[in-house]
Amino acid sequence: MQAIVETLFDTVYLISVVTIGILMILKNKGSRQYLLFGIMAVVLGAGDAFHLVPRAVALCTTGLDNFTRALGTGKFITSITMTIFYVLLYYVWRTRYHIMGQKNITILVYFLSALRIILCLFPQNHWLDGIPSLSWGIYRNIPFALLGIVIILLFYKSAKEMEDSPFRYMWLTIVLSFGFYIPVVLWADTVPMIGMLMIPKTCAYVWTVVIGYRTMIRENQE
Protein backbone atom coordinates (compact mmCIF):
# COMPACT_ATOMS: atom_id res chain seq x y z
CA MET A 1 0.00 0.00 0.00
CA GLN A 2 2.82 2.44 0.88
CA ALA A 3 4.46 1.80 -2.48
CA ILE A 4 1.28 2.57 -4.41
CA VAL A 5 0.24 5.66 -2.44
CA GLU A 6 3.72 7.17 -2.28
CA THR A 7 4.45 6.51 -5.94
CA LEU A 8 1.16 8.06 -7.06
CA PHE A 9 1.72 11.10 -4.86
CA ASP A 10 5.28 11.63 -6.11
CA THR A 11 4.23 11.15 -9.74
CA VAL A 12 1.48 13.76 -9.47
CA TYR A 13 3.86 16.12 -7.68
CA LEU A 14 6.70 15.84 -10.18
CA ILE A 15 4.47 16.15 -13.23
CA SER A 16 2.60 19.09 -11.70
CA VAL A 17 5.56 21.26 -10.72
CA VAL A 18 7.52 20.61 -13.91
CA THR A 19 4.44 21.28 -16.06
CA ILE A 20 3.68 24.50 -14.21
CA GLY A 21 7.31 25.53 -14.54
CA ILE A 22 7.34 24.94 -18.30
CA LEU A 23 4.07 26.86 -18.70
CA MET A 24 5.53 29.81 -16.81
CA ILE A 25 8.67 29.76 -18.95
CA LEU A 26 6.58 29.72 -22.13
CA LYS A 27 3.79 32.12 -21.10
CA ASN A 28 5.47 34.74 -18.96
CA LYS A 29 5.05 37.39 -21.70
CA GLY A 30 8.52 38.76 -21.16
CA SER A 31 8.23 39.00 -17.38
CA ARG A 32 11.60 38.23 -15.82
CA GLN A 33 9.92 37.50 -12.51
CA TYR A 34 7.79 34.68 -13.90
CA LEU A 35 10.57 33.37 -16.12
CA LEU A 36 12.66 32.96 -12.97
CA PHE A 37 9.70 31.38 -11.22
CA GLY A 38 9.27 28.90 -14.06
CA ILE A 39 12.95 27.95 -14.03
CA MET A 40 12.71 27.61 -10.26
CA ALA A 41 9.77 25.19 -10.54
CA VAL A 42 11.56 23.06 -13.15
CA VAL A 43 14.71 22.95 -11.01
CA LEU A 44 12.57 21.88 -8.05
CA GLY A 45 10.85 19.06 -9.93
CA ALA A 46 13.88 17.88 -11.89
CA GLY A 47 16.06 17.87 -8.78
CA ASP A 48 13.54 15.96 -6.69
CA ALA A 49 13.11 13.42 -9.50
CA PHE A 50 16.69 12.22 -8.97
CA HIS A 51 15.63 11.01 -5.53
CA LEU A 52 11.92 10.25 -5.93
CA VAL A 53 12.12 8.17 -9.12
CA PRO A 54 14.69 5.67 -7.72
CA ARG A 55 12.67 5.57 -4.49
CA ALA A 56 9.48 4.73 -6.39
CA VAL A 57 11.26 2.01 -8.36
CA ALA A 58 12.73 0.60 -5.15
CA LEU A 59 9.39 0.55 -3.34
CA CYS A 60 7.67 -1.13 -6.26
CA THR A 61 10.36 -3.76 -6.83
CA THR A 62 13.01 -5.20 -4.51
CA GLY A 63 13.03 -2.61 -1.72
CA LEU A 64 15.05 0.41 -0.62
CA ASP A 65 18.03 -1.62 0.59
CA ASN A 66 18.85 -2.65 -2.98
CA PHE A 67 18.94 0.93 -4.26
CA THR A 68 21.27 2.49 -1.70
CA ARG A 69 23.67 4.14 -4.16
CA ALA A 70 20.92 5.43 -6.45
CA LEU A 71 18.97 6.87 -3.52
CA GLY A 72 22.11 8.41 -2.01
CA THR A 73 23.06 10.01 -5.31
CA GLY A 74 19.53 11.31 -5.66
CA LYS A 75 19.56 12.84 -2.18
CA PHE A 76 22.88 14.53 -2.93
CA ILE A 77 21.61 16.03 -6.20
CA THR A 78 18.36 17.13 -4.55
CA SER A 79 20.34 18.89 -1.82
CA ILE A 80 22.15 20.92 -4.46
CA THR A 81 19.07 21.73 -6.54
CA MET A 82 17.09 22.81 -3.48
CA THR A 83 19.84 25.29 -2.69
CA ILE A 84 19.64 26.65 -6.25
CA PHE A 85 15.84 26.82 -5.83
CA TYR A 86 16.22 29.32 -2.98
CA VAL A 87 18.78 31.41 -4.83
CA LEU A 88 16.30 31.72 -7.71
CA LEU A 89 13.53 32.56 -5.24
CA TYR A 90 15.75 35.33 -3.89
CA TYR A 91 15.94 36.81 -7.38
CA VAL A 92 12.18 36.49 -7.74
CA TRP A 93 11.95 38.68 -4.63
CA ARG A 94 14.39 41.22 -6.06
CA THR A 95 12.54 41.37 -9.36
CA ARG A 96 9.00 41.48 -7.97
CA TYR A 97 9.72 44.26 -5.52
CA HIS A 98 12.15 46.16 -7.77
CA ILE A 99 15.00 45.84 -5.28
CA MET A 100 18.12 47.77 -6.15
CA GLY A 101 21.46 47.45 -4.39
CA GLN A 102 21.22 45.42 -1.16
CA LYS A 103 24.69 44.02 -1.89
CA ASN A 104 25.11 42.69 1.65
CA ILE A 105 21.99 40.55 1.40
CA THR A 106 23.12 39.18 -1.97
CA ILE A 107 26.53 38.31 -0.52
CA LEU A 108 24.84 36.58 2.44
CA VAL A 109 22.58 34.53 0.14
CA TYR A 110 25.53 33.41 -1.99
CA PHE A 111 27.70 32.69 1.05
CA LEU A 112 25.07 30.51 2.72
CA SER A 113 24.32 28.74 -0.58
CA ALA A 114 27.98 28.07 -1.30
CA LEU A 115 28.60 26.85 2.26
CA ARG A 116 25.64 24.48 2.02
CA ILE A 117 26.88 23.03 -1.30
CA ILE A 118 30.46 22.70 -0.02
CA LEU A 119 29.25 20.83 3.07
CA CYS A 120 27.22 18.51 0.85
CA LEU A 121 30.41 17.57 -1.00
CA PHE A 122 32.21 16.17 2.05
CA PRO A 123 32.54 12.37 2.07
CA GLN A 124 31.52 12.34 5.73
CA ASN A 125 27.92 12.72 4.53
CA HIS A 126 28.07 9.05 3.46
CA TRP A 127 25.61 9.66 0.61
CA LEU A 128 26.37 6.32 -1.07
CA ASP A 129 26.90 4.14 1.98
CA GLY A 130 23.36 3.83 3.23
CA ILE A 131 24.65 4.84 6.67
CA PRO A 132 23.66 8.52 6.94
CA SER A 133 25.55 10.72 9.38
CA LEU A 134 23.19 12.61 11.68
CA SER A 135 25.86 15.14 12.62
CA TRP A 136 26.67 15.93 8.99
CA GLY A 137 22.97 16.05 8.19
CA ILE A 138 22.77 18.83 10.77
CA TYR A 139 25.95 20.58 9.60
CA ARG A 140 24.88 20.87 5.98
CA ASN A 141 21.37 21.99 6.90
CA ILE A 142 22.44 24.83 9.20
CA PRO A 143 23.35 27.21 6.33
CA PHE A 144 20.32 25.90 4.40
CA ALA A 145 18.00 26.80 7.30
CA LEU A 146 19.64 30.20 7.64
CA LEU A 147 19.13 30.78 3.91
CA GLY A 148 15.48 29.87 4.34
CA ILE A 149 15.11 32.31 7.23
CA VAL A 150 16.59 35.10 5.10
CA ILE A 151 14.12 34.40 2.26
CA ILE A 152 11.21 34.16 4.72
CA LEU A 153 12.00 37.54 6.25
CA LEU A 154 12.47 39.20 2.86
CA PHE A 155 9.12 38.04 1.48
CA TYR A 156 7.26 38.70 4.73
CA LYS A 157 8.57 42.26 5.03
CA SER A 158 8.17 43.19 1.36
CA ALA A 159 4.70 41.65 0.90
CA LYS A 160 3.48 43.44 4.03
CA GLU A 161 4.99 46.81 3.12
CA MET A 162 3.78 46.68 -0.50
CA GLU A 163 0.38 45.18 0.45
CA ASP A 164 1.09 42.43 -2.05
CA SER A 165 -2.01 40.27 -1.65
CA PRO A 166 -1.07 37.53 -4.19
CA PHE A 167 2.25 36.90 -2.42
CA ARG A 168 1.04 37.48 1.15
CA TYR A 169 1.52 33.79 2.05
CA MET A 170 4.77 33.17 0.21
CA TRP A 171 6.73 33.45 3.46
CA LEU A 172 4.39 30.93 5.10
CA THR A 173 4.97 28.30 2.43
CA ILE A 174 8.71 28.45 3.17
CA VAL A 175 8.12 28.30 6.94
CA LEU A 176 5.99 25.19 6.50
CA SER A 177 8.47 23.50 4.18
CA PHE A 178 11.26 23.91 6.73
CA GLY A 179 8.97 23.11 9.64
CA PHE A 180 8.19 19.70 8.13
CA TYR A 181 11.71 19.10 6.84
CA ILE A 182 13.76 19.68 10.00
CA PRO A 183 12.17 16.85 12.05
CA VAL A 184 12.88 14.47 9.16
CA VAL A 185 16.57 15.41 9.21
CA LEU A 186 16.81 14.96 12.96
CA TRP A 187 14.69 11.90 13.70
CA ALA A 188 13.57 10.04 10.56
CA ASP A 189 16.39 7.51 10.80
CA THR A 190 15.36 6.47 14.32
CA VAL A 191 11.60 6.97 13.92
CA PRO A 192 10.77 6.08 10.28
CA MET A 193 7.17 7.34 10.52
CA ILE A 194 8.52 10.89 10.82
CA GLY A 195 9.56 10.50 7.20
CA MET A 196 5.88 10.95 6.34
CA LEU A 197 6.35 14.66 7.03
CA MET A 198 7.98 14.86 3.61
CA ILE A 199 4.46 14.74 2.14
CA PRO A 200 3.22 18.01 3.70
CA LYS A 201 6.70 19.47 3.06
CA THR A 202 6.24 18.67 -0.62
CA CYS A 203 2.75 20.19 -0.56
CA ALA A 204 4.25 23.41 0.83
CA TYR A 205 6.58 23.60 -2.17
CA VAL A 206 3.68 23.00 -4.52
CA TRP A 207 1.88 25.88 -2.82
CA THR A 208 4.92 28.10 -3.46
CA VAL A 209 4.84 27.26 -7.17
CA VAL A 210 1.07 27.62 -7.45
CA ILE A 211 1.22 31.11 -5.91
CA GLY A 212 3.56 32.21 -8.67
CA TYR A 213 1.57 30.54 -11.44
CA ARG A 214 -1.83 31.88 -10.34
CA THR A 215 -0.41 35.37 -9.98
CA MET A 216 1.06 35.21 -13.48
CA ILE A 217 -2.25 34.06 -14.98
CA ARG A 218 -4.13 36.83 -13.16
CA GLU A 219 -1.70 39.52 -14.28
CA ASN A 220 -1.69 38.22 -17.89
CA GLN A 221 -5.47 38.63 -17.99
CA GLU A 222 -5.44 42.20 -16.79
C-alpha positions as a printed Julia matrix, in Angstrom:
222×3 Matrix{Float64}:
  0.0    0.0     0.0
  2.82   2.44    0.88
  4.46   1.8    -2.48
  1.28   2.57   -4.41
  0.24   5.66   -2.44
  3.72   7.17   -2.28
  4.45   6.51   -5.94
  1.16   8.06   -7.06
  1.72  11.1    -4.86
  5.28  11.63   -6.11
  4.23  11.15   -9.74
  1.48  13.76   -9.47
  3.86  16.12   -7.68
  6.7   15.84  -10.18
  4.47  16.15  -13.23
  2.6   19.09  -11.7
  5.56  21.26  -10.72
  7.52  20.61  -13.91
  4.44  21.28  -16.06
  3.68  24.5   -14.21
  7.31  25.53  -14.54
  7.34  24.94  -18.3
  4.07  26.86  -18.7
  5.53  29.81  -16.81
  8.67  29.76  -18.95
  6.58  29.72  -22.13
  3.79  32.12  -21.1
  5.47  34.74  -18.96
  5.05  37.39  -21.7
  8.52  38.76  -21.16
  8.23  39.0   -17.38
 11.6   38.23  -15.82
  9.92  37.5   -12.51
  7.79  34.68  -13.9
 10.57  33.37  -16.12
 12.66  32.96  -12.97
  9.7   31.38  -11.22
  9.27  28.9   -14.06
 12.95  27.95  -14.03
 12.71  27.61  -10.26
  9.77  25.19  -10.54
 11.56  23.06  -13.15
 14.71  22.95  -11.01
 12.57  21.88   -8.05
 10.85  19.06   -9.93
 13.88  17.88  -11.89
 16.06  17.87   -8.78
 13.54  15.96   -6.69
 13.11  13.42   -9.5
 16.69  12.22   -8.97
 15.63  11.01   -5.53
 11.92  10.25   -5.93
 12.12   8.17   -9.12
 14.69   5.67   -7.72
 12.67   5.57   -4.49
  9.48   4.73   -6.39
 11.26   2.01   -8.36
 12.73   0.6    -5.15
  9.39   0.55   -3.34
  7.67  -1.13   -6.26
 10.36  -3.76   -6.83
 13.01  -5.2    -4.51
 13.03  -2.61   -1.72
 15.05   0.41   -0.62
 18.03  -1.62    0.59
 18.85  -2.65   -2.98
 18.94   0.93   -4.26
 21.27   2.49   -1.7
 23.67   4.14   -4.16
 20.92   5.43   -6.45
 18.97   6.87   -3.52
 22.11   8.41   -2.01
 23.06  10.01   -5.31
 19.53  11.31   -5.66
 19.56  12.84   -2.18
 22.88  14.53   -2.93
 21.61  16.03   -6.2
 18.36  17.13   -4.55
 20.34  18.89   -1.82
 22.15  20.92   -4.46
 19.07  21.73   -6.54
 17.09  22.81   -3.48
 19.84  25.29   -2.69
 19.64  26.65   -6.25
 15.84  26.82   -5.83
 16.22  29.32   -2.98
 18.78  31.41   -4.83
 16.3   31.72   -7.71
 13.53  32.56   -5.24
 15.75  35.33   -3.89
 15.94  36.81   -7.38
 12.18  36.49   -7.74
 11.95  38.68   -4.63
 14.39  41.22   -6.06
 12.54  41.37   -9.36
  9.0   41.48   -7.97
  9.72  44.26   -5.52
 12.15  46.16   -7.77
 15.0   45.84   -5.28
 18.12  47.77   -6.15
 21.46  47.45   -4.39
 21.22  45.42   -1.16
 24.69  44.02   -1.89
 25.11  42.69    1.65
 21.99  40.55    1.4
 23.12  39.18   -1.97
 26.53  38.31   -0.52
 24.84  36.58    2.44
 22.58  34.53    0.14
 25.53  33.41   -1.99
 27.7   32.69    1.05
 25.07  30.51    2.72
 24.32  28.74   -0.58
 27.98  28.07   -1.3
 28.6   26.85    2.26
 25.64  24.48    2.02
 26.88  23.03   -1.3
 30.46  22.7    -0.02
 29.25  20.83    3.07
 27.22  18.51    0.85
 30.41  17.57   -1.0
 32.21  16.17    2.05
 32.54  12.37    2.07
 31.52  12.34    5.73
 27.92  12.72    4.53
 28.07   9.05    3.46
 25.61   9.66    0.61
 26.37   6.32   -1.07
 26.9    4.14    1.98
 23.36   3.83    3.23
 24.65   4.84    6.67
 23.66   8.52    6.94
 25.55  10.72    9.38
 23.19  12.61   11.68
 25.86  15.14   12.62
 26.67  15.93    8.99
 22.97  16.05    8.19
 22.77  18.83   10.77
 25.95  20.58    9.6
 24.88  20.87    5.98
 21.37  21.99    6.9
 22.44  24.83    9.2
 23.35  27.21    6.33
 20.32  25.9     4.4
 18.0   26.8     7.3
 19.64  30.2     7.64
 19.13  30.78    3.91
 15.48  29.87    4.34
 15.11  32.31    7.23
 16.59  35.1     5.1
 14.12  34.4     2.26
 11.21  34.16    4.72
 12.0   37.54    6.25
 12.47  39.2     2.86
  9.12  38.04    1.48
  7.26  38.7     4.73
  8.57  42.26    5.03
  8.17  43.19    1.36
  4.7   41.65    0.9
  3.48  43.44    4.03
  4.99  46.81    3.12
  3.78  46.68   -0.5
  0.38  45.18    0.45
  1.09  42.43   -2.05
 -2.01  40.27   -1.65
 -1.07  37.53   -4.19
  2.25  36.9    -2.42
  1.04  37.48    1.15
  1.52  33.79    2.05
  4.77  33.17    0.21
  6.73  33.45    3.46
  4.39  30.93    5.1
  4.97  28.3     2.43
  8.71  28.45    3.17
  8.12  28.3     6.94
  5.99  25.19    6.5
  8.47  23.5     4.18
 11.26  23.91    6.73
  8.97  23.11    9.64
  8.19  19.7     8.13
 11.71  19.1     6.84
 13.76  19.68   10.0
 12.17  16.85   12.05
 12.88  14.47    9.16
 16.57  15.41    9.21
 16.81  14.96   12.96
 14.69  11.9    13.7
 13.57  10.04   10.56
 16.39   7.51   10.8
 15.36   6.47   14.32
 11.6    6.97   13.92
 10.77   6.08   10.28
  7.17   7.34   10.52
  8.52  10.89   10.82
  9.56  10.5     7.2
  5.88  10.95    6.34
  6.35  14.66    7.03
  7.98  14.86    3.61
  4.46  14.74    2.14
  3.22  18.01    3.7
  6.7   19.47    3.06
  6.24  18.67   -0.62
  2.75  20.19   -0.56
  4.25  23.41    0.83
  6.58  23.6    -2.17
  3.68  23.0    -4.52
  1.88  25.88   -2.82
  4.92  28.1    -3.46
  4.84  27.26   -7.17
  1.07  27.62   -7.45
  1.22  31.11   -5.91
  3.56  32.21   -8.67
  1.57  30.54  -11.44
 -1.83  31.88  -10.34
 -0.41  35.37   -9.98
  1.06  35.21  -13.48
 -2.25  34.06  -14.98
 -4.13  36.83  -13.16
 -1.7   39.52  -14.28
 -1.69  38.22  -17.89
 -5.47  38.63  -17.99
 -5.44  42.2   -16.79
